[in-house]
Every structure is written in structure tokens, then in C-alpha cells.
mmCIF file of C-alpha atoms in Angstrom:
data_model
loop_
_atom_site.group_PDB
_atom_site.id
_atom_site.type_symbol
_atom_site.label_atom_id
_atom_site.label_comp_id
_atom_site.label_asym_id
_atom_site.label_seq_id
_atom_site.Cartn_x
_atom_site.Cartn_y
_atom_site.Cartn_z
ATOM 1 C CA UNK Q 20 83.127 113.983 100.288
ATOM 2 C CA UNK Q 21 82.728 115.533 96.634
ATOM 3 C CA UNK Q 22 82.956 118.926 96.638
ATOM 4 C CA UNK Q 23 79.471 120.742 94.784
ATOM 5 C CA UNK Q 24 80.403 122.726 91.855
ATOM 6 C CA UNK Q 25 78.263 125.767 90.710
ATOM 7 C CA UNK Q 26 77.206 126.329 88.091
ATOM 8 C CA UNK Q 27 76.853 123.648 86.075
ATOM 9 C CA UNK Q 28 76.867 124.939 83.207
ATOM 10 C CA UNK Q 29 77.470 128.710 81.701
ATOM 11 C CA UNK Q 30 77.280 129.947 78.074
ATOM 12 C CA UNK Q 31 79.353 133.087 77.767
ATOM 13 C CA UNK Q 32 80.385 135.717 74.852
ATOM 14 C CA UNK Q 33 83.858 136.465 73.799
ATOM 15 C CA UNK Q 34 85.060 139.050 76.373
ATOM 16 C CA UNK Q 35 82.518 138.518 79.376
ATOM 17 C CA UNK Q 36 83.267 137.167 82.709
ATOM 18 C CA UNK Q 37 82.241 134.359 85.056
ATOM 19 C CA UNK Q 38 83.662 133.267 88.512
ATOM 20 C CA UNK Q 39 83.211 129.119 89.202
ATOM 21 C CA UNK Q 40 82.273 128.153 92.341
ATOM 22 C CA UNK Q 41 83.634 124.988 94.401
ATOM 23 C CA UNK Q 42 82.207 124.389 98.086
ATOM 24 C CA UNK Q 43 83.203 121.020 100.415
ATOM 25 C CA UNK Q 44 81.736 120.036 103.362
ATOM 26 C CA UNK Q 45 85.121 118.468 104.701
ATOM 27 C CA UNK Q 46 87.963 121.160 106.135
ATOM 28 C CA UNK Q 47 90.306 121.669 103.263
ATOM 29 C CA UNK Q 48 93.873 121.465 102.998
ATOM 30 C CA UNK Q 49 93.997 122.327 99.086
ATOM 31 C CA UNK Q 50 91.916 123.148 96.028
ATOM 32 C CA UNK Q 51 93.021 122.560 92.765
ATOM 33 C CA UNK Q 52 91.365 123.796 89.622
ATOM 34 C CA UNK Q 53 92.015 121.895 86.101
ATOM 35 C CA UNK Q 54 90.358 122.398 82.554
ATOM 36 C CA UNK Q 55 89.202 119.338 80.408
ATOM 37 C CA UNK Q 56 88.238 119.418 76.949
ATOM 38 C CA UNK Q 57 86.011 117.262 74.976
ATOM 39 C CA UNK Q 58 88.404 113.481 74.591
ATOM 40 C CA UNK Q 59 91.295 115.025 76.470
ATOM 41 C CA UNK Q 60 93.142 114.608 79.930
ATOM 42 C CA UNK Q 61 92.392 117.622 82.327
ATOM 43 C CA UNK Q 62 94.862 120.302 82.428
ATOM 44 C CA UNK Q 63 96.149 121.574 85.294
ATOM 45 C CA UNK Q 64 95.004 125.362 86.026
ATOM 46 C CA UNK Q 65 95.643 126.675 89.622
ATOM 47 C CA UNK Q 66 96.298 124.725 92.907
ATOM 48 C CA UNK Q 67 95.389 127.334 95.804
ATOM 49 C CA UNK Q 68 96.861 126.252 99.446
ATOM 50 C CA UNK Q 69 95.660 126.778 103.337
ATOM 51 C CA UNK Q 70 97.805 129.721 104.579
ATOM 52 C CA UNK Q 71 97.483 131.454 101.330
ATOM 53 C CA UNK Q 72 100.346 129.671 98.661
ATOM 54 C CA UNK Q 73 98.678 129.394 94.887
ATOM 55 C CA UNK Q 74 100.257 128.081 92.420
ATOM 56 C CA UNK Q 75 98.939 128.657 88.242
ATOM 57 C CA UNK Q 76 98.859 130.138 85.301
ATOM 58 C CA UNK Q 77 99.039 133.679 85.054
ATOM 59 C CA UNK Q 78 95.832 134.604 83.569
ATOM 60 C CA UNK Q 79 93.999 132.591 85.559
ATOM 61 C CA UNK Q 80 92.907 134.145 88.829
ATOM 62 C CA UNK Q 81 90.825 131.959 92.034
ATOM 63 C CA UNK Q 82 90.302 133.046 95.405
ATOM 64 C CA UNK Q 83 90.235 130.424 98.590
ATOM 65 C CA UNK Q 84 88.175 130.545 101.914
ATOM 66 C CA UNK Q 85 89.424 128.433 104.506
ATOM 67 C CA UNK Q 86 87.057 129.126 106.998
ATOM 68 C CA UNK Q 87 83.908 128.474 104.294
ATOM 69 C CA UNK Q 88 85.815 125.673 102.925
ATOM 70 C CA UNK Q 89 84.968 127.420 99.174
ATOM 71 C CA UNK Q 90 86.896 127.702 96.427
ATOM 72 C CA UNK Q 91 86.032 130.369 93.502
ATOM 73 C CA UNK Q 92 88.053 130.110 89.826
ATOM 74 C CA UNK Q 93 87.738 133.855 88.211
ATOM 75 C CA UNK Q 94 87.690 133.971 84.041
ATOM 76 C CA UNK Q 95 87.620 137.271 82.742
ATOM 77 C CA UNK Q 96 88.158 138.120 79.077
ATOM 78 C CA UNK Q 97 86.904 134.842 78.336
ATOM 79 C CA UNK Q 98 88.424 133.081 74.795
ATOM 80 C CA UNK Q 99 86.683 130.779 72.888
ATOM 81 C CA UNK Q 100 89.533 128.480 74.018
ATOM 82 C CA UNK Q 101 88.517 128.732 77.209
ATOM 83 C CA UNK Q 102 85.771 125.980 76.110
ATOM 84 C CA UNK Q 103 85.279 123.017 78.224
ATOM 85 C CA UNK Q 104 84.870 121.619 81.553
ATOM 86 C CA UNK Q 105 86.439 122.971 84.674
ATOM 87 C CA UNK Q 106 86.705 120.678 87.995
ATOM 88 C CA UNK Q 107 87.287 121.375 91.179
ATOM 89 C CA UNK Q 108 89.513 118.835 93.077
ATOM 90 C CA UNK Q 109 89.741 119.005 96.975
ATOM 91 C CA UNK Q 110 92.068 117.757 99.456
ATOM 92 C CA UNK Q 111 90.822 117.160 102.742
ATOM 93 C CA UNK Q 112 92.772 118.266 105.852
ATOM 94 C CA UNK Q 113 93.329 114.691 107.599
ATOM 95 C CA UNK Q 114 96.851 113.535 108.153
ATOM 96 C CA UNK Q 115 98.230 111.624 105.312
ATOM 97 C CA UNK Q 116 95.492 112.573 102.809
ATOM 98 C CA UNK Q 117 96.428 113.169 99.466
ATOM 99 C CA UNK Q 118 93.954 112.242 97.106
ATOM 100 C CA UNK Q 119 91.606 114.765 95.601
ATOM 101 C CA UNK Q 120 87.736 114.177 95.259
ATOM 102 C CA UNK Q 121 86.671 116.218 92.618
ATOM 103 C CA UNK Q 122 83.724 117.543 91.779
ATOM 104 C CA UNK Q 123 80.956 116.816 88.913
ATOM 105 C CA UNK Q 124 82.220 119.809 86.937
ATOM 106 C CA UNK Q 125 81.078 123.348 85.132
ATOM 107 C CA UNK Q 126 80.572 123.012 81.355
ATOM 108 C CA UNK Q 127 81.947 126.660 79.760
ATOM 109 C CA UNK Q 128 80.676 127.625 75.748
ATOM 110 C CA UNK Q 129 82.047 130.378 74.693
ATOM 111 C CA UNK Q 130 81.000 131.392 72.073
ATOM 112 C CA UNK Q 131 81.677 134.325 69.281
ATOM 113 C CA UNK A 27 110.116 116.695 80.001
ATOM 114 C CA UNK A 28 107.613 114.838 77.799
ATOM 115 C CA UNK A 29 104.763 114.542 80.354
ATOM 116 C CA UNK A 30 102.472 111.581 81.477
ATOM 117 C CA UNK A 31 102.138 109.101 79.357
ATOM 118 C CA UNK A 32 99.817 105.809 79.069
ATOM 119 C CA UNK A 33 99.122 103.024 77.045
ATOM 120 C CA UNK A 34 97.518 101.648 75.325
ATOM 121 C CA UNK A 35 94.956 104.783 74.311
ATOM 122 C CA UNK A 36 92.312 102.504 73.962
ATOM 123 C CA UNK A 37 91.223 98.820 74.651
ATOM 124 C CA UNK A 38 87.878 96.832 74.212
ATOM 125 C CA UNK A 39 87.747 93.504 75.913
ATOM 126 C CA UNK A 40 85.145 90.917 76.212
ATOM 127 C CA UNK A 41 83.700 90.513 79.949
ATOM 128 C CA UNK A 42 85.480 88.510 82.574
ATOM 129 C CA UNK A 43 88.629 89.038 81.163
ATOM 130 C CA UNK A 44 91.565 90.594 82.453
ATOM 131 C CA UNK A 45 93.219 94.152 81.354
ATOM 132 C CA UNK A 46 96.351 96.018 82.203
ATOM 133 C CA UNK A 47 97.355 99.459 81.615
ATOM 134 C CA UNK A 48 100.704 101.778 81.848
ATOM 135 C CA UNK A 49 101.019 104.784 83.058
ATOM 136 C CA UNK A 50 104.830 106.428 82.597
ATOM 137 C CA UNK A 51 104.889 109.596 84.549
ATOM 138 C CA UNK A 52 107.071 112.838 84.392
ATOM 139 C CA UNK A 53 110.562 111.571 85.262
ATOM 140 C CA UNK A 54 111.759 113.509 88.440
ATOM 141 C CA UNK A 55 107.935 113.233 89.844
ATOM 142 C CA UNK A 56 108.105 110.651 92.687
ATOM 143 C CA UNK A 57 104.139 110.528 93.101
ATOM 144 C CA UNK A 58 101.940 108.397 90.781
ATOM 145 C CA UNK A 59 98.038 108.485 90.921
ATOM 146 C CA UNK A 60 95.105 106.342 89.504
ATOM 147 C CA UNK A 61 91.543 107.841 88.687
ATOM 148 C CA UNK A 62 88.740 106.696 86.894
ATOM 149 C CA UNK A 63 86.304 108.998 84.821
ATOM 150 C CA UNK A 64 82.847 107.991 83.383
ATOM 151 C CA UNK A 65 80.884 110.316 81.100
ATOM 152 C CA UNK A 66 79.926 113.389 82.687
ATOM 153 C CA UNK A 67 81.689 113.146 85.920
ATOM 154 C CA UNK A 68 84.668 114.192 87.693
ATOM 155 C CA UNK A 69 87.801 112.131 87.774
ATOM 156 C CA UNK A 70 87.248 109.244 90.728
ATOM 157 C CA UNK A 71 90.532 108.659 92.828
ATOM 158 C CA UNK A 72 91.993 104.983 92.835
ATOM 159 C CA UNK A 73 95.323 104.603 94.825
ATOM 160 C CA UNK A 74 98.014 106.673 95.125
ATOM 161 C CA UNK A 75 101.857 105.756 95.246
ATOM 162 C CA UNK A 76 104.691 107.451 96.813
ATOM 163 C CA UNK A 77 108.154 106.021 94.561
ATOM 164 C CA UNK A 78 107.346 102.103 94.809
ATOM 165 C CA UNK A 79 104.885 102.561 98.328
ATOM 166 C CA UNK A 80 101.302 102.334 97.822
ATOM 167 C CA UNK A 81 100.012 104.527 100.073
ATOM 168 C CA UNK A 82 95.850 105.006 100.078
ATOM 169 C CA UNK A 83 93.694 102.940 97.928
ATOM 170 C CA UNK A 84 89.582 103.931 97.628
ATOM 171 C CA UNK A 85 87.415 101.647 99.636
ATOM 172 C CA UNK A 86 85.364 101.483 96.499
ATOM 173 C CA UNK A 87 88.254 99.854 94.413
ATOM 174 C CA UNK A 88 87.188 95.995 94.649
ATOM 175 C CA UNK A 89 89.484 93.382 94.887
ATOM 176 C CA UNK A 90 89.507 93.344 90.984
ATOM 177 C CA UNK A 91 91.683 95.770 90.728
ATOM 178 C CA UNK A 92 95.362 95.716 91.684
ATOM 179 C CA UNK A 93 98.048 98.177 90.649
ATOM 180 C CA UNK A 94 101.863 98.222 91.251
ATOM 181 C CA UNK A 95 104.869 100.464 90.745
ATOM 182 C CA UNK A 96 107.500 98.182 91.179
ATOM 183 C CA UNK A 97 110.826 100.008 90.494
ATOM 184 C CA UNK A 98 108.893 104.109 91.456
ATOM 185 C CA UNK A 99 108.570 104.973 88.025
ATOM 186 C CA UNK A 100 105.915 103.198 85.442
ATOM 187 C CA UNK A 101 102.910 101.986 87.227
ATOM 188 C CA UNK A 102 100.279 99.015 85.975
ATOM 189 C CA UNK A 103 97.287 98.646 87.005
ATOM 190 C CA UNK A 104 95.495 95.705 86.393
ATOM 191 C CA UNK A 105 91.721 94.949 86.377
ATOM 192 C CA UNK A 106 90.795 91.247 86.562
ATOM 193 C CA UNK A 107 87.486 89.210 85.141
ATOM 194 C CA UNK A 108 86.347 92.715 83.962
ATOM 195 C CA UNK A 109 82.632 94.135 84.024
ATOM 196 C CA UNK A 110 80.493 95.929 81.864
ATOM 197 C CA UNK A 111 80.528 98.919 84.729
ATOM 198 C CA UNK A 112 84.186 98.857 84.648
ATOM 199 C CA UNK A 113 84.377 100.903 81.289
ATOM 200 C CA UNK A 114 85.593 103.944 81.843
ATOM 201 C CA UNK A 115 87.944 106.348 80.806
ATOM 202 C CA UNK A 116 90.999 105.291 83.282
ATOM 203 C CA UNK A 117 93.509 108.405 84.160
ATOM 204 C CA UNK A 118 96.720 108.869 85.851
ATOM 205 C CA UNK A 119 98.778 111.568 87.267
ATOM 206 C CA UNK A 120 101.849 112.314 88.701
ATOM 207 C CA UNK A 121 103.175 115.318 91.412
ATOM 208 C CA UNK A 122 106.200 115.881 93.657
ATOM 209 C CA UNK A 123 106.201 115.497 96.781
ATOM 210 C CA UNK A 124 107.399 119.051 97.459
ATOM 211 C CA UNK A 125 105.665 122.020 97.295
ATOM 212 C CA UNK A 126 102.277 122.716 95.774
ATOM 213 C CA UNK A 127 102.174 119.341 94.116
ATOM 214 C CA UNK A 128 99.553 119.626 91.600
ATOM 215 C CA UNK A 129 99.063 116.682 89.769
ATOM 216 C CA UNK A 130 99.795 116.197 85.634
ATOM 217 C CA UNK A 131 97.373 114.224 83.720
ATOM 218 C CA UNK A 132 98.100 111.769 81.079
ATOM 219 C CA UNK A 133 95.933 111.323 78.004
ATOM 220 C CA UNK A 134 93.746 108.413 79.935
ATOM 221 C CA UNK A 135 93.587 104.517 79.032
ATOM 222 C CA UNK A 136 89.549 104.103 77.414
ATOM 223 C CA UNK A 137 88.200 101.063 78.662
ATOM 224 C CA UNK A 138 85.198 99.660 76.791
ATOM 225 C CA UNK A 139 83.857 96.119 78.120
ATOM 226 C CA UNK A 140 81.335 94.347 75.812
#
């Protein structure tokens, strides 16, 4: 039920790209994206809903594909603050569900 | 709106004894969650509760573990006769119930068990 993040890890420059990818095997209800730094609680990023709601901060872009059950989180730009972890955390679509099973996560270094 | 917050930070107990933690949660936020992290993984869901209900609990929470929310806002959750495997970094959230509930962590409760 844990959705498979890739990759699992990426080393990036100031100012280059990468796009995060989250896939489940369950049909999805939700996908919500958070950030977690070295010691610290994860912070919430982008919740993305079926039928198209989303929900996040403005510089952080993520698509959705219902039908593929796949999530993708977009950085561009990147800042060295956007160092750390990034999980994926899926909600299945069963009645009543509303835990999220998140995945084992995508280590980001960015570095100068 | 000071966010989640839990105590204490930290706590290192001897095995088979018994732990609780608090978890206060944004005030207005009527939904109260439980995860556990270990060291390179992803947050591992607990139990959920909805005001003072407990709705969904994971089938691989053992009967060790026992959490309340007696009044819908602070939770406790409990561990009993604790384990070595039961350190872990121990999380909770909180959402409303309305609209794209995304979930708020707190700083986590680090449990080490020696």
C-alpha cells in the first residue's frame, strides 16, 4: 500500500530543475507532498485532489494522474533551501479512509 | 495559531516500561493523527481521531499501544512494557475536516528504548 517514490535521491545545482515522482498501486483519492529536513517535522507542501482541487504553496508546482494513480512534485529554480527529503503521502479511495501511507522518500542536495 | 505541538521532545526509557506522549494540535483543527518514523523512512500511520472518536487504527499497532483524545483537543498516546523496536521518532498531525485537509506536523516525540 506504500506508494514508490522516484528517485531516491538527486543532487542538483542552484538554478536547475527536477520533477519527483510518486506512483501507488491502490486508486487514489489524494496525494499530498511535504518537505522534511534533517531533525525536523515534515512540512506541508501541496495536497493535489481527484477532480482536479490542489491546494500549496505558490512556488511549488505538482501535477496528478488519476487514471495512472501517479503523482509528480515539479522544483524549478531550485534553492539551496530546498535541501531535504520530500515524501509522498497517498490516500486511498475506499470509503472512510483517511490515513496517508507515505512513501520511503527522495533525498534533494542542492548544492552551490 | 501556534501550530502542533508535543511533548516531551525527547525521552529514553529502560525496556518494559511504559511511556506517554502529548500531542496539542492547531486549535480550530478537529482531526488529530499518530505516525511513527524510523531512520530513513516515511512517516508510518497509527490511528486517527475525529474530535474525541477514534476512527481507524493500523493493524500493525499492537495492543501496546493505546491513545486517547478525551475532551477533542490534546491527544496521549501511550506505549506500554516498551521494546527496543519501539524507538522511533513518534509524530502527530492535525487537519480539518473540510476541504483539502492536509495535515500539520508537530516537531515529533524521539523515543529511544535501551
Amino acid at each position: 500500500q506504500q506508494p514508490v517514490q522516484s528517485p531516491q535521491a538527486v543532487i542538483l545545482r542552484e538554478g536547475e530543475d527536477a520533477v519527483i515522482n510518486c506512483s501507488s498501486s491502490k486508486a487514489l483519492y489524494s496525494v499530498h507532498w511535504y518537505r522534511q529536513k534533517h531533525g525536523e517535522a515534515p512540512v506541508f507542501l501541496m495536497i493535489l485532489l481527484k477532480g482536479g482541487e490542489q491546494k500549496g504553496h505558490e512556488k511549488i508546482s505538482a501535477s496528478f494522474n488519476e487514471k495512472k494513480q501517479q503523482s509528480s512534485l515539479y522544483l524549478t529554480a531550485s534553492q539551496l533551501s530546498y535541501s531535504g527529503t520530500y515524501f509522498c503521502g497517498t490516500e486511498h479511495e475506499v470509503a472512510g479512509a483517511n490515513n496517508l501511507f507515505f512513501g520511503t522518500g527522495t533525498r534533494l542536495t542542492v548544492i552551490p | 495559531d501556534t501550530g502542533v505541538s508535543q511533548n516531551p521532545r525527547h525521552k529514553i526509557t529502560k525496556r518494559g516500561q511504559n511511556v506517554t506522549f502529548r500531542c496539542d494540535p492547531i486549535s480550530e483543527h478537529n482531526r488529530l493523527y499518530w505516525y511513527r518514523q524510523t531512520l530513513g523512512q516515511g512517516p508510518e500511520f497509527l490511528t486517527y481521531f475525529q474530535n474525541e472518536a477514534q476512527l481507524e487504527k493500523s493493524r500493525l499497532l499492537s495492543d501496546r499501544f493505546s491513545a486517547e483524545r478525551p475532551k477533542g483537543s490534546f491527544s496521549t498516546l501511550e506505549i506500554q512494557r516498551t521494546e527496543q523496536g519501539d524507538s522511533a521518532m513518534y509524530l502527530c498531525a492535525s487537519s480539518l475536516v473540510v476541504g483539502a485537509y492536509e495535515q500539520y506536523f508537530g516537531p515529533g516525540t524521539r523515543l529511544t528504548v535501551t
